[in-house]
Amino acid sequence: MKIFRIALVLMLVCVFTSVASEARPSQNVIDFMNVLNGVFTNKKQVDDEIAQNSSVRHELSVFTFLPVVVPAFGETPVIWLRQIYAYMFEQQLLVVKETDDGNILITPYHFTKNLYKGSRLYDLKIYKDLTEDDFTYIEDCNIVFTRVASDFYVGHWPDCVDRTQPDNKLNVTCNVLTIEVTSSESPEYGLEPYYHELEGNKFPLPPFLSDIDKTKVCS
Ligand SMILES: *[C@@H]1O[C@H](CO)[C@@H](O)[C@H](O)[C@H]1NC(C)=O
Ligand SMILES: *[C@@H]1O[C@H](CO)[C@@H](O)[C@H](O)[C@H]1NC(C)=O
């Protein structure tokens, strides 16, 4: 289940566009920021498979979705995503917007390599000082989520590097994130979906969002 690939190919398509937006985030966007939020891990799934000596084994996968304030993106909501998958570590910034037809559109931004040095990587304070030079994005690699209930979104997440691959399918609720690998090329094709459960509490939204949050989904 590779949602991300560490690929130097990115260098080819590195352009920064300003995503700062005048529009106030909608309640749908704020609700989404509350749902796709927190630390989700499939630790129980992995442990159960070991305990049962199952012939099916999932890799350990841990996602952290943390809402952050990044002035370079203005008041457009941003989620800092870290993924640990098997022996791989990857992080991105996810810029969250709503489309005209009410879907959630995420644009993933990668960090340029100057951020990959030492302990700065883990220092949240660096986000307020980031400038355009610190990001790259992959053109036309959009992640789309559709709302199916007040606290349930279904998403398609493409492999942004190998465009021939079909999207991974994600279902996210307040407490569970499932990911289904839909690529028949993948060795994990046909495997039961990855089943991640929320670990601990949701993260608070930045004040500019929580102040206008009328529904407080997931709290
Ligand atoms: C686990 O399963 C494998 C075959 O799938 C078998 O060879 C092995 O003996 C099993 N181990 C235990 C502890 O049951
Ligand atoms: C995800 O949600 C869709 C739509 O409700 C459902 O058909 C599908 O079975 C769900 N997948 C998983 C892995 O829960």
PDB file of C-alpha atoms and ligand atoms in Angstrom:
ATOM      1  CA  MET A   1       0.000   0.000   0.000  1.00  0.00           C
ATOM      2  CA  LYS A   2       2.057   2.818  -1.251  1.00  0.00           C
ATOM      3  CA  ILE A   3       0.258   6.079  -1.314  1.00  0.00           C
ATOM      4  CA  PHE A   4       3.462   7.944  -1.518  1.00  0.00           C
ATOM      5  CA  ARG A   5       6.631   7.182  -3.295  1.00  0.00           C
ATOM      6  CA  ILE A   6       9.880   8.833  -2.620  1.00  0.00           C
ATOM      7  CA  ALA A   7      10.770   9.819  -6.118  1.00  0.00           C
ATOM      8  CA  LEU A   8      13.178  12.218  -7.651  1.00  0.00           C
ATOM      9  CA  VAL A   9      10.816  12.414 -10.571  1.00  0.00           C
ATOM     10  CA  LEU A  10       9.152  15.128  -8.579  1.00  0.00           C
ATOM     11  CA  MET A  11      11.890  17.470  -9.587  1.00  0.00           C
ATOM     12  CA  LEU A  12      10.483  17.520 -13.094  1.00  0.00           C
ATOM     13  CA  VAL A  13       7.195  18.976 -12.116  1.00  0.00           C
ATOM     14  CA  CYS A  14       8.107  21.333  -9.360  1.00  0.00           C
ATOM     15  CA  VAL A  15       6.150  24.512  -9.581  1.00  0.00           C
ATOM     16  CA  PHE A  16       4.707  26.451  -6.760  1.00  0.00           C
ATOM     17  CA  THR A  17       1.426  28.201  -7.219  1.00  0.00           C
ATOM     18  CA  SER A  18      -0.079  30.361  -4.610  1.00  0.00           C
ATOM     19  CA  VAL A  19      -3.040  28.655  -3.052  1.00  0.00           C
ATOM     20  CA  ALA A  20      -3.889  31.413  -0.650  1.00  0.00           C
ATOM     21  CA  SER A  21      -7.562  32.030  -0.918  1.00  0.00           C
ATOM     22  CA  GLU A  22      -9.783  34.878   0.165  1.00  0.00           C
ATOM     23  CA  ALA A  23     -12.797  32.653   0.727  1.00  0.00           C
ATOM     24  CA  ARG A  24     -13.607  31.538   4.223  1.00  0.00           C
ATOM     25  CA  PRO A  25     -13.486  27.760   4.593  1.00  0.00           C
ATOM     26  CA  SER A  26     -16.947  26.204   4.414  1.00  0.00           C
ATOM     27  CA  GLN A  27     -18.467  24.108   7.180  1.00  0.00           C
ATOM     28  CA  ASN A  28     -17.953  21.038   4.961  1.00  0.00           C
ATOM     29  CA  VAL A  29     -14.213  21.743   4.841  1.00  0.00           C
ATOM     30  CA  ILE A  30     -14.088  22.326   8.595  1.00  0.00           C
ATOM     31  CA  ASP A  31     -15.981  19.072   9.212  1.00  0.00           C
ATOM     32  CA  PHE A  32     -13.523  17.238   6.980  1.00  0.00           C
ATOM     33  CA  MET A  33     -10.621  18.722   8.963  1.00  0.00           C
ATOM     34  CA  ASN A  34     -12.196  17.199  12.078  1.00  0.00           C
ATOM     35  CA  VAL A  35     -12.725  13.773  10.486  1.00  0.00           C
ATOM     36  CA  LEU A  36      -9.384  13.284   8.693  1.00  0.00           C
ATOM     37  CA  ASN A  37      -7.571  14.223  11.879  1.00  0.00           C
ATOM     38  CA  GLY A  38      -5.505  12.335  14.437  1.00  0.00           C
ATOM     39  CA  VAL A  39      -3.208   9.317  14.527  1.00  0.00           C
ATOM     40  CA  PHE A  40      -4.591   6.239  12.760  1.00  0.00           C
ATOM     41  CA  THR A  41      -2.817   2.894  12.994  1.00  0.00           C
ATOM     42  CA  ASN A  42      -3.505  -0.673  11.882  1.00  0.00           C
ATOM     43  CA  LYS A  43      -1.531  -2.036  14.845  1.00  0.00           C
ATOM     44  CA  LYS A  44      -4.461  -4.176  16.008  1.00  0.00           C
ATOM     45  CA  GLN A  45      -4.866  -5.712  12.563  1.00  0.00           C
ATOM     46  CA  VAL A  46      -1.145  -6.570  12.451  1.00  0.00           C
ATOM     47  CA  ASP A  47      -1.159  -7.981  16.005  1.00  0.00           C
ATOM     48  CA  ASP A  48      -4.274 -10.071  15.331  1.00  0.00           C
ATOM     49  CA  GLU A  49      -2.713 -11.575  12.222  1.00  0.00           C
ATOM     50  CA  ILE A  50       0.402 -12.510  14.173  1.00  0.00           C
ATOM     51  CA  ALA A  51      -1.650 -13.962  17.065  1.00  0.00           C
ATOM     52  CA  GLN A  52      -3.729 -16.019  14.641  1.00  0.00           C
ATOM     53  CA  ASN A  53      -0.702 -17.074  12.599  1.00  0.00           C
ATOM     54  CA  SER A  54      -2.659 -15.792   9.661  1.00  0.00           C
ATOM     55  CA  SER A  55      -1.420 -16.499   6.163  1.00  0.00           C
ATOM     56  CA  VAL A  56      -2.445 -12.931   5.332  1.00  0.00           C
ATOM     57  CA  ARG A  57      -0.141 -10.251   6.745  1.00  0.00           C
ATOM     58  CA  HIS A  58      -0.490  -6.492   6.522  1.00  0.00           C
ATOM     59  CA  GLU A  59       2.433  -4.148   6.984  1.00  0.00           C
ATOM     60  CA  LEU A  60       2.270  -1.845   9.984  1.00  0.00           C
ATOM     61  CA  SER A  61       0.998   1.541   8.874  1.00  0.00           C
ATOM     62  CA  VAL A  62       0.660   4.711  10.928  1.00  0.00           C
ATOM     63  CA  PHE A  63      -0.870   7.916   9.620  1.00  0.00           C
ATOM     64  CA  THR A  64      -0.763  11.227  11.458  1.00  0.00           C
ATOM     65  CA  PHE A  65      -3.064  13.956  10.170  1.00  0.00           C
ATOM     66  CA  LEU A  66      -2.331  17.178  12.025  1.00  0.00           C
ATOM     67  CA  PRO A  67      -4.065  20.466  11.140  1.00  0.00           C
ATOM     68  CA  VAL A  68      -1.429  23.212  10.959  1.00  0.00           C
ATOM     69  CA  VAL A  69      -1.215  26.900  10.196  1.00  0.00           C
ATOM     70  CA  VAL A  70       1.091  27.646   7.295  1.00  0.00           C
ATOM     71  CA  PRO A  71       1.020  31.348   6.470  1.00  0.00           C
ATOM     72  CA  ALA A  72       2.349  30.617   2.985  1.00  0.00           C
ATOM     73  CA  PHE A  73      -1.062  29.067   2.292  1.00  0.00           C
ATOM     74  CA  GLY A  74      -3.070  31.903   3.811  1.00  0.00           C
ATOM     75  CA  GLU A  75      -6.310  30.800   5.453  1.00  0.00           C
ATOM     76  CA  THR A  76      -6.664  27.734   3.275  1.00  0.00           C
ATOM     77  CA  PRO A  77      -6.759  24.793   5.683  1.00  0.00           C
ATOM     78  CA  VAL A  78      -3.677  22.591   5.695  1.00  0.00           C
ATOM     79  CA  ILE A  79      -3.066  19.137   7.141  1.00  0.00           C
ATOM     80  CA  TRP A  80       0.451  17.994   7.867  1.00  0.00           C
ATOM     81  CA  LEU A  81       0.551  14.293   7.010  1.00  0.00           C
ATOM     82  CA  ARG A  82       3.171  11.871   8.203  1.00  0.00           C
ATOM     83  CA  GLN A  83       3.004   8.267   7.115  1.00  0.00           C
ATOM     84  CA  ILE A  84       5.040   5.393   8.435  1.00  0.00           C
ATOM     85  CA  TYR A  85       4.588   2.307   6.324  1.00  0.00           C
ATOM     86  CA  ALA A  86       6.800  -0.717   6.797  1.00  0.00           C
ATOM     87  CA  TYR A  87      10.267   0.878   6.764  1.00  0.00           C
ATOM     88  CA  MET A  88       9.252   3.967   4.886  1.00  0.00           C
ATOM     89  CA  PHE A  89       8.692   7.442   6.285  1.00  0.00           C
ATOM     90  CA  GLU A  90       7.054  10.136   4.229  1.00  0.00           C
ATOM     91  CA  GLN A  91       5.496  13.485   4.921  1.00  0.00           C
ATOM     92  CA  GLN A  92       3.458  15.961   2.976  1.00  0.00           C
ATOM     93  CA  LEU A  93       1.308  19.002   3.424  1.00  0.00           C
ATOM     94  CA  LEU A  94      -2.274  18.500   2.274  1.00  0.00           C
ATOM     95  CA  VAL A  95      -4.052  21.658   1.176  1.00  0.00           C
ATOM     96  CA  VAL A  96      -7.797  21.231   1.597  1.00  0.00           C
ATOM     97  CA  LYS A  97     -10.424  22.959  -0.526  1.00  0.00           C
ATOM     98  CA  GLU A  98     -13.992  22.384  -1.594  1.00  0.00           C
ATOM     99  CA  THR A  99     -15.017  21.986  -5.215  1.00  0.00           C
ATOM    100  CA  ASP A 100     -18.072  23.680  -6.718  1.00  0.00           C
ATOM    101  CA  ASP A 101     -19.989  20.422  -6.446  1.00  0.00           C
ATOM    102  CA  GLY A 102     -19.254  20.062  -2.741  1.00  0.00           C
ATOM    103  CA  ASN A 103     -16.469  17.493  -2.816  1.00  0.00           C
ATOM    104  CA  ILE A 104     -13.251  17.846  -0.880  1.00  0.00           C
ATOM    105  CA  LEU A 105     -10.213  18.394  -3.050  1.00  0.00           C
ATOM    106  CA  ILE A 106      -6.773  17.834  -1.558  1.00  0.00           C
ATOM    107  CA  THR A 107      -3.599  19.011  -3.206  1.00  0.00           C
ATOM    108  CA  PRO A 108      -0.504  17.317  -1.782  1.00  0.00           C
ATOM    109  CA  TYR A 109       2.646  19.376  -1.394  1.00  0.00           C
ATOM    110  CA  HIS A 110       6.031  17.871  -0.811  1.00  0.00           C
ATOM    111  CA  PHE A 111       8.819  19.497   1.086  1.00  0.00           C
ATOM    112  CA  THR A 112      11.942  20.383  -0.763  1.00  0.00           C
ATOM    113  CA  LYS A 113      15.036  18.710   0.537  1.00  0.00           C
ATOM    114  CA  ASN A 114      16.264  21.618   2.624  1.00  0.00           C
ATOM    115  CA  LEU A 115      13.706  20.568   5.224  1.00  0.00           C
ATOM    116  CA  TYR A 116      14.891  17.001   5.419  1.00  0.00           C
ATOM    117  CA  LYS A 117      17.807  17.871   7.641  1.00  0.00           C
ATOM    118  CA  GLY A 118      18.121  16.757  11.225  1.00  0.00           C
ATOM    119  CA  SER A 119      15.662  17.490  13.958  1.00  0.00           C
ATOM    120  CA  ARG A 120      14.042  20.450  12.206  1.00  0.00           C
ATOM    121  CA  LEU A 121      11.852  17.874  10.540  1.00  0.00           C
ATOM    122  CA  TYR A 122       9.969  17.311  13.755  1.00  0.00           C
ATOM    123  CA  ASP A 123       9.760  20.908  14.847  1.00  0.00           C
ATOM    124  CA  LEU A 124       6.244  22.238  14.297  1.00  0.00           C
ATOM    125  CA  LYS A 125       7.418  25.804  14.708  1.00  0.00           C
ATOM    126  CA  ILE A 126       9.193  25.685  11.370  1.00  0.00           C
ATOM    127  CA  TYR A 127       5.837  25.705   9.597  1.00  0.00           C
ATOM    128  CA  LYS A 128       5.209  29.328  10.321  1.00  0.00           C
ATOM    129  CA  ASP A 129       8.441  30.309   8.616  1.00  0.00           C
ATOM    130  CA  LEU A 130       8.014  28.280   5.459  1.00  0.00           C
ATOM    131  CA  THR A 131       8.200  30.069   2.148  1.00  0.00           C
ATOM    132  CA  GLU A 132       7.406  29.104  -1.402  1.00  0.00           C
ATOM    133  CA  ASP A 133      10.867  27.610  -1.854  1.00  0.00           C
ATOM    134  CA  ASP A 134      10.080  24.987   0.744  1.00  0.00           C
ATOM    135  CA  PHE A 135       7.352  23.264  -1.253  1.00  0.00           C
ATOM    136  CA  THR A 136       6.823  21.474  -4.488  1.00  0.00           C
ATOM    137  CA  TYR A 137       3.659  19.958  -5.777  1.00  0.00           C
ATOM    138  CA  ILE A 138       2.808  17.388  -8.373  1.00  0.00           C
ATOM    139  CA  GLU A 139       0.628  18.768 -11.091  1.00  0.00           C
ATOM    140  CA  ASP A 140      -2.755  17.202 -11.624  1.00  0.00           C
ATOM    141  CA  CYS A 141      -2.409  14.863  -8.704  1.00  0.00           C
ATOM    142  CA  ASN A 142      -5.607  15.525  -6.870  1.00  0.00           C
ATOM    143  CA  ILE A 143      -7.130  13.559  -4.090  1.00  0.00           C
ATOM    144  CA  VAL A 144     -10.902  13.759  -3.907  1.00  0.00           C
ATOM    145  CA  PHE A 145     -13.192  12.888  -1.017  1.00  0.00           C
ATOM    146  CA  THR A 146     -16.975  12.701  -1.198  1.00  0.00           C
ATOM    147  CA  ARG A 147     -19.106  13.057   1.863  1.00  0.00           C
ATOM    148  CA  VAL A 148     -21.516  10.192   2.442  1.00  0.00           C
ATOM    149  CA  ALA A 149     -22.625  11.007   6.010  1.00  0.00           C
ATOM    150  CA  SER A 150     -21.970  13.768   8.525  1.00  0.00           C
ATOM    151  CA  ASP A 151     -18.836  11.987   9.760  1.00  0.00           C
ATOM    152  CA  PHE A 152     -18.004   9.705   6.831  1.00  0.00           C
ATOM    153  CA  TYR A 153     -16.027  10.545   3.690  1.00  0.00           C
ATOM    154  CA  VAL A 154     -15.006   8.250   0.842  1.00  0.00           C
ATOM    155  CA  GLY A 155     -11.870   9.163  -1.066  1.00  0.00           C
ATOM    156  CA  HIS A 156      -9.764   8.299  -4.083  1.00  0.00           C
ATOM    157  CA  TRP A 157      -6.057   8.723  -3.639  1.00  0.00           C
ATOM    158  CA  PRO A 158      -3.962   8.258  -6.748  1.00  0.00           C
ATOM    159  CA  ASP A 159      -0.401   7.088  -6.859  1.00  0.00           C
ATOM    160  CA  CYS A 160       0.888  10.471  -7.911  1.00  0.00           C
ATOM    161  CA  VAL A 161       4.111   9.104  -9.362  1.00  0.00           C
ATOM    162  CA  ASP A 162       2.963   6.102 -11.348  1.00  0.00           C
ATOM    163  CA  ARG A 163      -0.145   7.423 -13.065  1.00  0.00           C
ATOM    164  CA  THR A 164      -0.937   4.082 -14.649  1.00  0.00           C
ATOM    165  CA  GLN A 165      -1.947   2.739 -11.256  1.00  0.00           C
ATOM    166  CA  PRO A 166      -5.570   2.979 -10.135  1.00  0.00           C
ATOM    167  CA  ASP A 167      -6.367   5.011  -7.047  1.00  0.00           C
ATOM    168  CA  ASN A 168      -6.305   3.651  -3.547  1.00  0.00           C
ATOM    169  CA  LYS A 169      -9.773   3.829  -2.003  1.00  0.00           C
ATOM    170  CA  LEU A 170     -10.069   5.402   1.417  1.00  0.00           C
ATOM    171  CA  ASN A 171     -12.998   5.451   3.816  1.00  0.00           C
ATOM    172  CA  VAL A 172     -12.621   7.720   6.797  1.00  0.00           C
ATOM    173  CA  THR A 173     -14.866   8.243   9.805  1.00  0.00           C
ATOM    174  CA  CYS A 174     -14.060   9.861  13.138  1.00  0.00           C
ATOM    175  CA  ASN A 175     -12.458   6.641  14.409  1.00  0.00           C
ATOM    176  CA  VAL A 176     -11.608   4.400  11.478  1.00  0.00           C
ATOM    177  CA  LEU A 177      -9.602   4.798   8.276  1.00  0.00           C
ATOM    178  CA  THR A 178      -9.713   1.924   5.788  1.00  0.00           C
ATOM    179  CA  ILE A 179      -7.561   1.758   2.690  1.00  0.00           C
ATOM    180  CA  GLU A 180      -8.198  -0.631  -0.138  1.00  0.00           C
ATOM    181  CA  VAL A 181      -5.429  -1.318  -2.628  1.00  0.00           C
ATOM    182  CA  THR A 182      -7.042  -1.382  -6.046  1.00  0.00           C
ATOM    183  CA  SER A 183      -3.953  -1.862  -8.188  1.00  0.00           C
ATOM    184  CA  SER A 184      -3.872  -5.359  -9.648  1.00  0.00           C
ATOM    185  CA  GLU A 185      -0.122  -4.855 -10.105  1.00  0.00           C
ATOM    186  CA  SER A 186       0.399  -4.554  -6.383  1.00  0.00           C
ATOM    187  CA  PRO A 187       1.377  -7.646  -4.417  1.00  0.00           C
ATOM    188  CA  GLU A 188      -1.272  -6.514  -1.956  1.00  0.00           C
ATOM    189  CA  TYR A 189      -4.062  -6.579  -4.507  1.00  0.00           C
ATOM    190  CA  GLY A 190      -7.045  -8.551  -3.203  1.00  0.00           C
ATOM    191  CA  LEU A 191      -5.852  -8.277   0.385  1.00  0.00           C
ATOM    192  CA  GLU A 192      -8.423  -7.250   2.971  1.00  0.00           C
ATOM    193  CA  PRO A 193      -8.381  -3.458   3.301  1.00  0.00           C
ATOM    194  CA  TYR A 194      -5.912  -1.892   5.714  1.00  0.00           C
ATOM    195  CA  TYR A 195      -7.893  -1.198   8.839  1.00  0.00           C
ATOM    196  CA  HIS A 196      -6.610   1.767  10.856  1.00  0.00           C
ATOM    197  CA  GLU A 197      -8.100   2.841  14.153  1.00  0.00           C
ATOM    198  CA  LEU A 198      -7.815   6.225  15.798  1.00  0.00           C
ATOM    199  CA  GLU A 199      -5.184   6.207  18.537  1.00  0.00           C
ATOM    200  CA  GLY A 200      -5.697   8.828  21.246  1.00  0.00           C
ATOM    201  CA  ASN A 201      -7.560  12.071  20.704  1.00  0.00           C
ATOM    202  CA  LYS A 202      -8.221  14.244  17.711  1.00  0.00           C
ATOM    203  CA  PHE A 203      -5.977  17.294  17.345  1.00  0.00           C
ATOM    204  CA  PRO A 204      -7.568  20.707  17.888  1.00  0.00           C
ATOM    205  CA  LEU A 205      -8.203  22.815  14.821  1.00  0.00           C
ATOM    206  CA  PRO A 206      -6.315  26.087  14.482  1.00  0.00           C
ATOM    207  CA  PRO A 207      -8.352  28.933  16.052  1.00  0.00           C
ATOM    208  CA  PHE A 208      -9.278  30.514  12.706  1.00  0.00           C
ATOM    209  CA  LEU A 209     -11.185  27.301  11.961  1.00  0.00           C
ATOM    210  CA  SER A 210     -12.449  26.252  15.389  1.00  0.00           C
ATOM    211  CA  ASP A 211     -13.872  29.756  15.966  1.00  0.00           C
ATOM    212  CA  ILE A 212     -16.270  29.366  13.040  1.00  0.00           C
ATOM    213  CA  ASP A 213     -16.912  25.622  13.499  1.00  0.00           C
ATOM    214  CA  LYS A 214     -20.661  25.267  14.121  1.00  0.00           C
ATOM    215  CA  THR A 215     -21.031  21.473  14.170  1.00  0.00           C
ATOM    216  CA  LYS A 216     -17.850  20.216  15.902  1.00  0.00           C
ATOM    217  CA  VAL A 217     -18.061  16.837  14.216  1.00  0.00           C
ATOM    218  CA  CYS A 218     -16.135  14.070  16.057  1.00  0.00           C
ATOM    219  CA  SER A 219     -15.895  15.886  19.374  1.00  0.00           C
TER     220      SER A 219
HETATM  221  C1  LIG B   1       2.000 -20.849  11.201  1.00  0.00           C
HETATM  222  O1  LIG B   1       1.560 -21.164   9.895  1.00  0.00           O
HETATM  223  C2  LIG B   1       2.524 -21.788   9.087  1.00  0.00           C
HETATM  224  C3  LIG B   1       1.922 -22.036   7.708  1.00  0.00           C
HETATM  225  O2  LIG B   1       1.132 -20.975   7.307  1.00  0.00           O
HETATM  226  C4  LIG B   1       2.991 -23.080   9.719  1.00  0.00           C
HETATM  227  O3  LIG B   1       4.044 -23.635   8.942  1.00  0.00           O
HETATM  228  C5  LIG B   1       3.496 -22.825  11.129  1.00  0.00           C
HETATM  229  O4  LIG B   1       3.804 -24.056  11.760  1.00  0.00           O
HETATM  230  C6  LIG B   1       2.416 -22.079  11.918  1.00  0.00           C
HETATM  231  N1  LIG B   1       2.946 -21.767  13.251  1.00  0.00           N
HETATM  232  C7  LIG B   1       2.241 -21.958  14.369  1.00  0.00           C
HETATM  233  C8  LIG B   1       2.916 -21.533  15.622  1.00  0.00           C
HETATM  234  O5  LIG B   1       1.150 -22.485  14.374  1.00  0.00           O
HETATM  235  C1  LIG B   2     -16.160   2.164   1.939  1.00  0.00           C
HETATM  236  O1  LIG B   2     -17.415   2.782   1.796  1.00  0.00           O
HETATM  237  C2  LIG B   2     -18.125   2.350   0.664  1.00  0.00           C
HETATM  238  C3  LIG B   2     -19.356   3.226   0.523  1.00  0.00           C
HETATM  239  O2  LIG B   2     -20.111   3.278   1.696  1.00  0.00           O
HETATM  240  C4  LIG B   2     -18.449   0.859   0.831  1.00  0.00           C
HETATM  241  O3  LIG B   2     -19.151   0.387  -0.305  1.00  0.00           O
HETATM  242  C5  LIG B   2     -17.150   0.092   0.986  1.00  0.00           C
HETATM  243  O4  LIG B   2     -17.412  -1.274   1.255  1.00  0.00           O
HETATM  244  C6  LIG B   2     -16.341   0.667   2.128  1.00  0.00           C
HETATM  245  N1  LIG B   2     -15.036   0.020   2.153  1.00  0.00           N
HETATM  246  C7  LIG B   2     -14.485  -0.399   3.284  1.00  0.00           C
HETATM  247  C8  LIG B   2     -13.152  -1.023   3.127  1.00  0.00           C
HETATM  248  O5  LIG B   2     -15.011  -0.254   4.380  1.00  0.00           O
END
